[in-house]
CSV table of C-alpha atoms in Angstrom, one decimal:
chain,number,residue,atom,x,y,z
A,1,UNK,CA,-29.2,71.3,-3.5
A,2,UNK,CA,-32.0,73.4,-1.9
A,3,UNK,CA,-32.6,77.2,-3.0
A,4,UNK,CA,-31.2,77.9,0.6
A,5,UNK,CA,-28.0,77.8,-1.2
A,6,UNK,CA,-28.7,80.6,-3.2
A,7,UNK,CA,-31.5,82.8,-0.7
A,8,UNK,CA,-28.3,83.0,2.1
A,9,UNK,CA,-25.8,84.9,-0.8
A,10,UNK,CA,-28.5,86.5,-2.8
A,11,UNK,CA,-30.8,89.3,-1.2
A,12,UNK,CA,-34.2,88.8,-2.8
A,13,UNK,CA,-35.6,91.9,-4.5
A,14,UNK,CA,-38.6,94.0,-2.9
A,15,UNK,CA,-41.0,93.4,-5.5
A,16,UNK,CA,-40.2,90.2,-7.5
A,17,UNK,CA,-41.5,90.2,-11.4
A,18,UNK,CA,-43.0,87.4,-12.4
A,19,UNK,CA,-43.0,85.1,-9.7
A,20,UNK,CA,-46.7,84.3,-9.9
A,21,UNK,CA,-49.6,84.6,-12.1
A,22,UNK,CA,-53.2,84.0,-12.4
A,23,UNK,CA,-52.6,80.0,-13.6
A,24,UNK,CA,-50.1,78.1,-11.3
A,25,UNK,CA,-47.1,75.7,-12.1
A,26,UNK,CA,-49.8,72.8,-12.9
A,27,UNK,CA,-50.9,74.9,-15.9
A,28,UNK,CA,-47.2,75.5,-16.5
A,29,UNK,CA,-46.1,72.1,-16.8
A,30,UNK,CA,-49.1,71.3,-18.4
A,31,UNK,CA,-47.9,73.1,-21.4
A,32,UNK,CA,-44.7,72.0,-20.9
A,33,UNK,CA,-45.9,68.3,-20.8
A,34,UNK,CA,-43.7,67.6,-18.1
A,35,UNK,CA,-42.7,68.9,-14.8
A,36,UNK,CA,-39.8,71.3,-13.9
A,37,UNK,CA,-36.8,70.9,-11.4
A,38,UNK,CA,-38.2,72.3,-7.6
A,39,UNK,CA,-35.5,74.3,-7.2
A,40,UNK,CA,-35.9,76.4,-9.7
A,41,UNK,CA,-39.8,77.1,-9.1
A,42,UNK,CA,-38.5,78.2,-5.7
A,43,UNK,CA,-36.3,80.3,-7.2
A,44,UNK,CA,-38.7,81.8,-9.0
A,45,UNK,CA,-41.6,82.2,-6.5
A,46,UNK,CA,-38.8,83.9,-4.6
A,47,UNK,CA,-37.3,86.4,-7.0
A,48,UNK,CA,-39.3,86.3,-9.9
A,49,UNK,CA,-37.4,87.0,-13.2
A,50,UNK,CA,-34.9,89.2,-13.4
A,51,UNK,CA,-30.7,89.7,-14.1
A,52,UNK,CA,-27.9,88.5,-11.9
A,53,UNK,CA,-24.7,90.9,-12.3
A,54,UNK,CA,-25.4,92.6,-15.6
A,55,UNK,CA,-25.1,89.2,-17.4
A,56,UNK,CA,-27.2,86.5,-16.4
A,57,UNK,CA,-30.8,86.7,-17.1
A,58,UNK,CA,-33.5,84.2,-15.7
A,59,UNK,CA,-36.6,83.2,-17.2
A,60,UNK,CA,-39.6,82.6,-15.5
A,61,UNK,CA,-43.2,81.1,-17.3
A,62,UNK,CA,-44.9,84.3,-15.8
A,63,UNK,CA,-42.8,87.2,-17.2
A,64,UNK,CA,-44.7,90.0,-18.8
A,65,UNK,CA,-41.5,90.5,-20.8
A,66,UNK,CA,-41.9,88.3,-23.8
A,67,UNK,CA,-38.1,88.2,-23.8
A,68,UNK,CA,-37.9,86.6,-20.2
A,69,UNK,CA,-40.5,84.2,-20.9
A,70,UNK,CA,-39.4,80.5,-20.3
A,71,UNK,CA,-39.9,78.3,-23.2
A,72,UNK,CA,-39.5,81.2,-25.9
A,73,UNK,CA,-35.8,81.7,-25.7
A,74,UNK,CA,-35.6,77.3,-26.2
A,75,UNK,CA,-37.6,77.5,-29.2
A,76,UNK,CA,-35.6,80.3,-31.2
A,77,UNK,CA,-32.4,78.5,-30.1
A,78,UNK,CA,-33.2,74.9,-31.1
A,79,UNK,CA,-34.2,76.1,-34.5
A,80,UNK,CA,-31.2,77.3,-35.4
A,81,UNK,CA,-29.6,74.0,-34.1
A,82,UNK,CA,-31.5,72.5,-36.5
A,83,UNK,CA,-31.1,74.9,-39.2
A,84,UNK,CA,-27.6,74.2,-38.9
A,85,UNK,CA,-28.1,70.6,-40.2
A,86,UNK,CA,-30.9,71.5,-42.8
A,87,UNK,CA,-29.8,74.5,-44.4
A,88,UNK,CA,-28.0,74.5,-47.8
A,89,UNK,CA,-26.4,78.5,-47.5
A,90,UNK,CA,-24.3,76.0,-44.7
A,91,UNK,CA,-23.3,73.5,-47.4
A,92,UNK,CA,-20.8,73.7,-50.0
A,93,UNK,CA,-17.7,71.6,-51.7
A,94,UNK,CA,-14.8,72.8,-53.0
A,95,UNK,CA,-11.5,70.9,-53.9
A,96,UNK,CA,-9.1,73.7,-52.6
A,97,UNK,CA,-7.0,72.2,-50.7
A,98,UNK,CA,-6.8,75.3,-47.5
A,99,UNK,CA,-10.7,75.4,-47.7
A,100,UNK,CA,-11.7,71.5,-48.0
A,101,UNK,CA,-10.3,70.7,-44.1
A,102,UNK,CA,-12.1,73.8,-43.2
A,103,UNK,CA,-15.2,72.8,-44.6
A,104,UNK,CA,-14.8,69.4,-43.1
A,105,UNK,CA,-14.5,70.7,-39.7
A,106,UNK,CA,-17.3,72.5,-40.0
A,107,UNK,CA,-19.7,70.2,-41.4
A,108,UNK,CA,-18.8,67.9,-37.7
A,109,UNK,CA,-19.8,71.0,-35.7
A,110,UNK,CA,-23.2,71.3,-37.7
A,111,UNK,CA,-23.8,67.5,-37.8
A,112,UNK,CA,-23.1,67.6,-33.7
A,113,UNK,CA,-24.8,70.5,-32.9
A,114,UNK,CA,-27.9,69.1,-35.1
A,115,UNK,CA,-28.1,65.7,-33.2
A,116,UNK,CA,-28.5,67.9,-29.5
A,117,UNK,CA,-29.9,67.3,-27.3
A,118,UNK,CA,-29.4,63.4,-27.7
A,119,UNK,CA,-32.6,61.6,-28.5
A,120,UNK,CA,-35.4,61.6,-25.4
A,121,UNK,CA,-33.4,64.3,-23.6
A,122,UNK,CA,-35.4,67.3,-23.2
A,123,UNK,CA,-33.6,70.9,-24.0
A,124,UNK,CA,-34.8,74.1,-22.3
A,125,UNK,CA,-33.0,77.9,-21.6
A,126,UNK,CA,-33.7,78.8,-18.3
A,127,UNK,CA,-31.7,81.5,-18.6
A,128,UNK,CA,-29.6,83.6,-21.5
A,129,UNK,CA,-26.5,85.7,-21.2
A,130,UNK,CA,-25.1,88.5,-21.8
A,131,UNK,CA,-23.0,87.7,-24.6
A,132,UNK,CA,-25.7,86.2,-26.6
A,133,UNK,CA,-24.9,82.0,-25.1
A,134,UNK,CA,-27.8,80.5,-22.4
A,135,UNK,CA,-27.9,78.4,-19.6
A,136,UNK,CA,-30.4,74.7,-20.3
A,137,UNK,CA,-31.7,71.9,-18.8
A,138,UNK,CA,-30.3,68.7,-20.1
A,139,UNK,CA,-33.1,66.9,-19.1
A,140,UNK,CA,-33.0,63.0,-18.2
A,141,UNK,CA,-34.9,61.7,-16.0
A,142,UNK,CA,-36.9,63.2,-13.0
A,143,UNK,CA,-36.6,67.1,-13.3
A,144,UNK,CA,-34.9,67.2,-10.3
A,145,UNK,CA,-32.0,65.1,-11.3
A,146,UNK,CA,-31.3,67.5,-14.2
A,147,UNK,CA,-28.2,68.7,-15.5
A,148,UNK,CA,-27.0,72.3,-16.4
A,149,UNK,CA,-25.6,72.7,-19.7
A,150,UNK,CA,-23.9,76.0,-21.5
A,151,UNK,CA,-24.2,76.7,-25.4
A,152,UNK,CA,-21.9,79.8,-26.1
A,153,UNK,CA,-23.0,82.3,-28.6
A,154,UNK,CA,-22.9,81.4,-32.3
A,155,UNK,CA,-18.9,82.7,-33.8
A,156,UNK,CA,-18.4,84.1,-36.8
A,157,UNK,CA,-19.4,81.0,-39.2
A,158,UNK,CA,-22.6,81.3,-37.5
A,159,UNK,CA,-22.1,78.3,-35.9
A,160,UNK,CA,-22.3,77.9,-31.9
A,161,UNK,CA,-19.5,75.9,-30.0
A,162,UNK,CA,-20.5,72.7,-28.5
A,163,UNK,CA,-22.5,73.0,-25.6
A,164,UNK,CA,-20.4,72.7,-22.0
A,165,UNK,CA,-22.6,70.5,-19.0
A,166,UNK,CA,-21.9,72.2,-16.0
A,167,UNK,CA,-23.4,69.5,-13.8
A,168,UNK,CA,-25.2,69.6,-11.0
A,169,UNK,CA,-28.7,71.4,-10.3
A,170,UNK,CA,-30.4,74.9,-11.3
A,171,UNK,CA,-29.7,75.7,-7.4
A,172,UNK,CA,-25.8,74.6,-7.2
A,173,UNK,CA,-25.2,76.3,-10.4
A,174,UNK,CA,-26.7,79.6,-9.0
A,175,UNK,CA,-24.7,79.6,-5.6
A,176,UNK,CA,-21.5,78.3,-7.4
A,177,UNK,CA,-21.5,81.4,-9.9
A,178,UNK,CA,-22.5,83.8,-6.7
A,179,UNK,CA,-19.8,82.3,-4.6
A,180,UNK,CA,-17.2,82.7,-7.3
A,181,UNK,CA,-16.3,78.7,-7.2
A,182,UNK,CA,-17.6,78.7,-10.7
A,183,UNK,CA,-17.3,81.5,-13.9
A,184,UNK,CA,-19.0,81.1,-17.1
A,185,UNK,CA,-16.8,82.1,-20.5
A,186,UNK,CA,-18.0,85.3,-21.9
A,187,UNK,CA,-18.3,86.6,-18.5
A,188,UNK,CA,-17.5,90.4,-17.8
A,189,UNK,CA,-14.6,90.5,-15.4
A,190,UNK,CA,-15.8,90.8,-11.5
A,191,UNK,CA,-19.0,89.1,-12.9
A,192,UNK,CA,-21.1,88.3,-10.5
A,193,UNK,CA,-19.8,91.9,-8.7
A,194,UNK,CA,-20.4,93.0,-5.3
A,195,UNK,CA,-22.7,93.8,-3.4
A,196,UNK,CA,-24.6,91.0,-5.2
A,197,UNK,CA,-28.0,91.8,-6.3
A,198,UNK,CA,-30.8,91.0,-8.7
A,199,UNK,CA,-32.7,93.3,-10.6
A,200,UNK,CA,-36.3,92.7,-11.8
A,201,UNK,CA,-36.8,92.4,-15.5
A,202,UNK,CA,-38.3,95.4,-16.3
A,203,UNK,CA,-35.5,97.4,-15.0
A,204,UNK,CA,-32.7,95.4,-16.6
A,205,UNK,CA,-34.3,93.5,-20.5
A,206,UNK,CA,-32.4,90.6,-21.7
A,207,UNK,CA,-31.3,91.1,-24.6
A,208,UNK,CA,-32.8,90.5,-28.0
A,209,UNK,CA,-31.9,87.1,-29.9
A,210,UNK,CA,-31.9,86.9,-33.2
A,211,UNK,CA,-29.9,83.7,-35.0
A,212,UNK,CA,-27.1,84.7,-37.1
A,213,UNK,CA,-27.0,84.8,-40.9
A,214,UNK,CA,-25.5,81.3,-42.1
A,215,UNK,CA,-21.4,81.9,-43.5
A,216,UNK,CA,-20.4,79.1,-45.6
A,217,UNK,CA,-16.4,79.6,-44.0
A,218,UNK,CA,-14.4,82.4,-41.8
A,219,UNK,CA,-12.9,84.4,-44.9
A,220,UNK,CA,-10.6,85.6,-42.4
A,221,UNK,CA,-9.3,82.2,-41.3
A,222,UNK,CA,-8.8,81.1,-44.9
A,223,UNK,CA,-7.0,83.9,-45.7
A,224,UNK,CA,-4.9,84.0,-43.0
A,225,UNK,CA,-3.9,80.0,-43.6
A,226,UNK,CA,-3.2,80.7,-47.2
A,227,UNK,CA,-0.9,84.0,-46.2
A,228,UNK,CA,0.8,81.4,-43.9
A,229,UNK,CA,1.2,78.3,-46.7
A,230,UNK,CA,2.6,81.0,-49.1
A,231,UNK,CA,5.2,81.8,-46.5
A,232,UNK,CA,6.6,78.4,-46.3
């Protein structure tokens, strides 16, 4: 799908930030070591970066902000995928027999959110959200033929759900969520709003991401599953 998609439902701002720079996309993807999808570079030449109805920010490679910088947001995130996996604060036995299953669950969650992106898929946050999750690139293959995928925020175990592909481009995920065909979770309600609009980064930061404190296990949860055994 063509940015038309998203230019005919979304006005374009008056002065777009970040949607060029002294160096080009060639420099870009230089870095990169690999292209990125057309769409989205369209997007971008056309409304730089900025937020989409209070919750969606989108990252461009030529953001003054640090925070709205593409490629930094992908490298905080994936490091706390694979701290999940490495980290020992995660890891712990016990023969209790309420806490064991627990545990067991979520040692599957780390292990699965440790292995992503499967191997030779490339991983990037184009954009974050509001309630702390952000939206990637699953890439395989030609950028173009790249798939949208959502990783919710971290819950209270530190420990992020499994990430949700969307499908389909940067482009038909954009008009879907303007349209209201599509909603992401953790949404405010009336997201995307109306009148639609997009409002340049400086005016509206993304917020700050910082990866959560590792919790061996929900004390909450525990104590609400013994409180119900004791019951019985």
């Amino acid at each position: 799908m063509s940015i038309a998609s998203v230019t005919k439902l979304l006005p374009k701002p008056a002065r777009p930030e970040g949607a060029s720079a002294k160096f080009g996309w060639a420099e870009v993807e230089g870095l990169f070591g690999h292209g990125l999808p057309s769409d989205y570079k369209a997007f971008i030449e056309e409304y730089g970066a900025g937020c989409l109805g209070g919750f969606v920010w989108i990252l461009s490679p030529f953001a003054e902000e640090l925070g709205a910088q593409l490629g930094r947001q992908s490298l905080a995130r994936l490091e706390h995928l694979a701290l999940l996996g490495s980290d020992s604060r995660f890891q712990m036995e016990t023969s209790d027999p309420v806490v064991a299953p627990l545990l067991a669950k979520q040692a599957e969650r780390r292990a699965a959110l440790a292995a992503y992106p499967p191997r030779g898929q490339k991983w990037i946050a184009w954009a974050v959200l509001g309630d702390g999750g952000a939206l990637y690139w699953l890439g395989v293959g030609a950028p173009d033929r790249w798939k949208v995928v959502y990783l919710g925020p971290p819950g209270e175990d530190g420990i992020c759900p499994m990430p949700v592909e969307l499908g389909g481009s940067t482009s038909a995920v954009l008009a879907a969520l303007l349209s209201g065909k599509s909603q992401l979770p953790g949404a405010p309600e009336g997201f995307p709003g109306a009148p639609l609009g997009y409002v340049p980064v400086s005016k509206k930061k993304p917020p700050k991401w910082k990866a959560p404190a590792p919790v061996p296990v929900n004390k909450a949860m525990i104590q609400v599953v013994k409180l119900k055994k004791h019951r019985r």
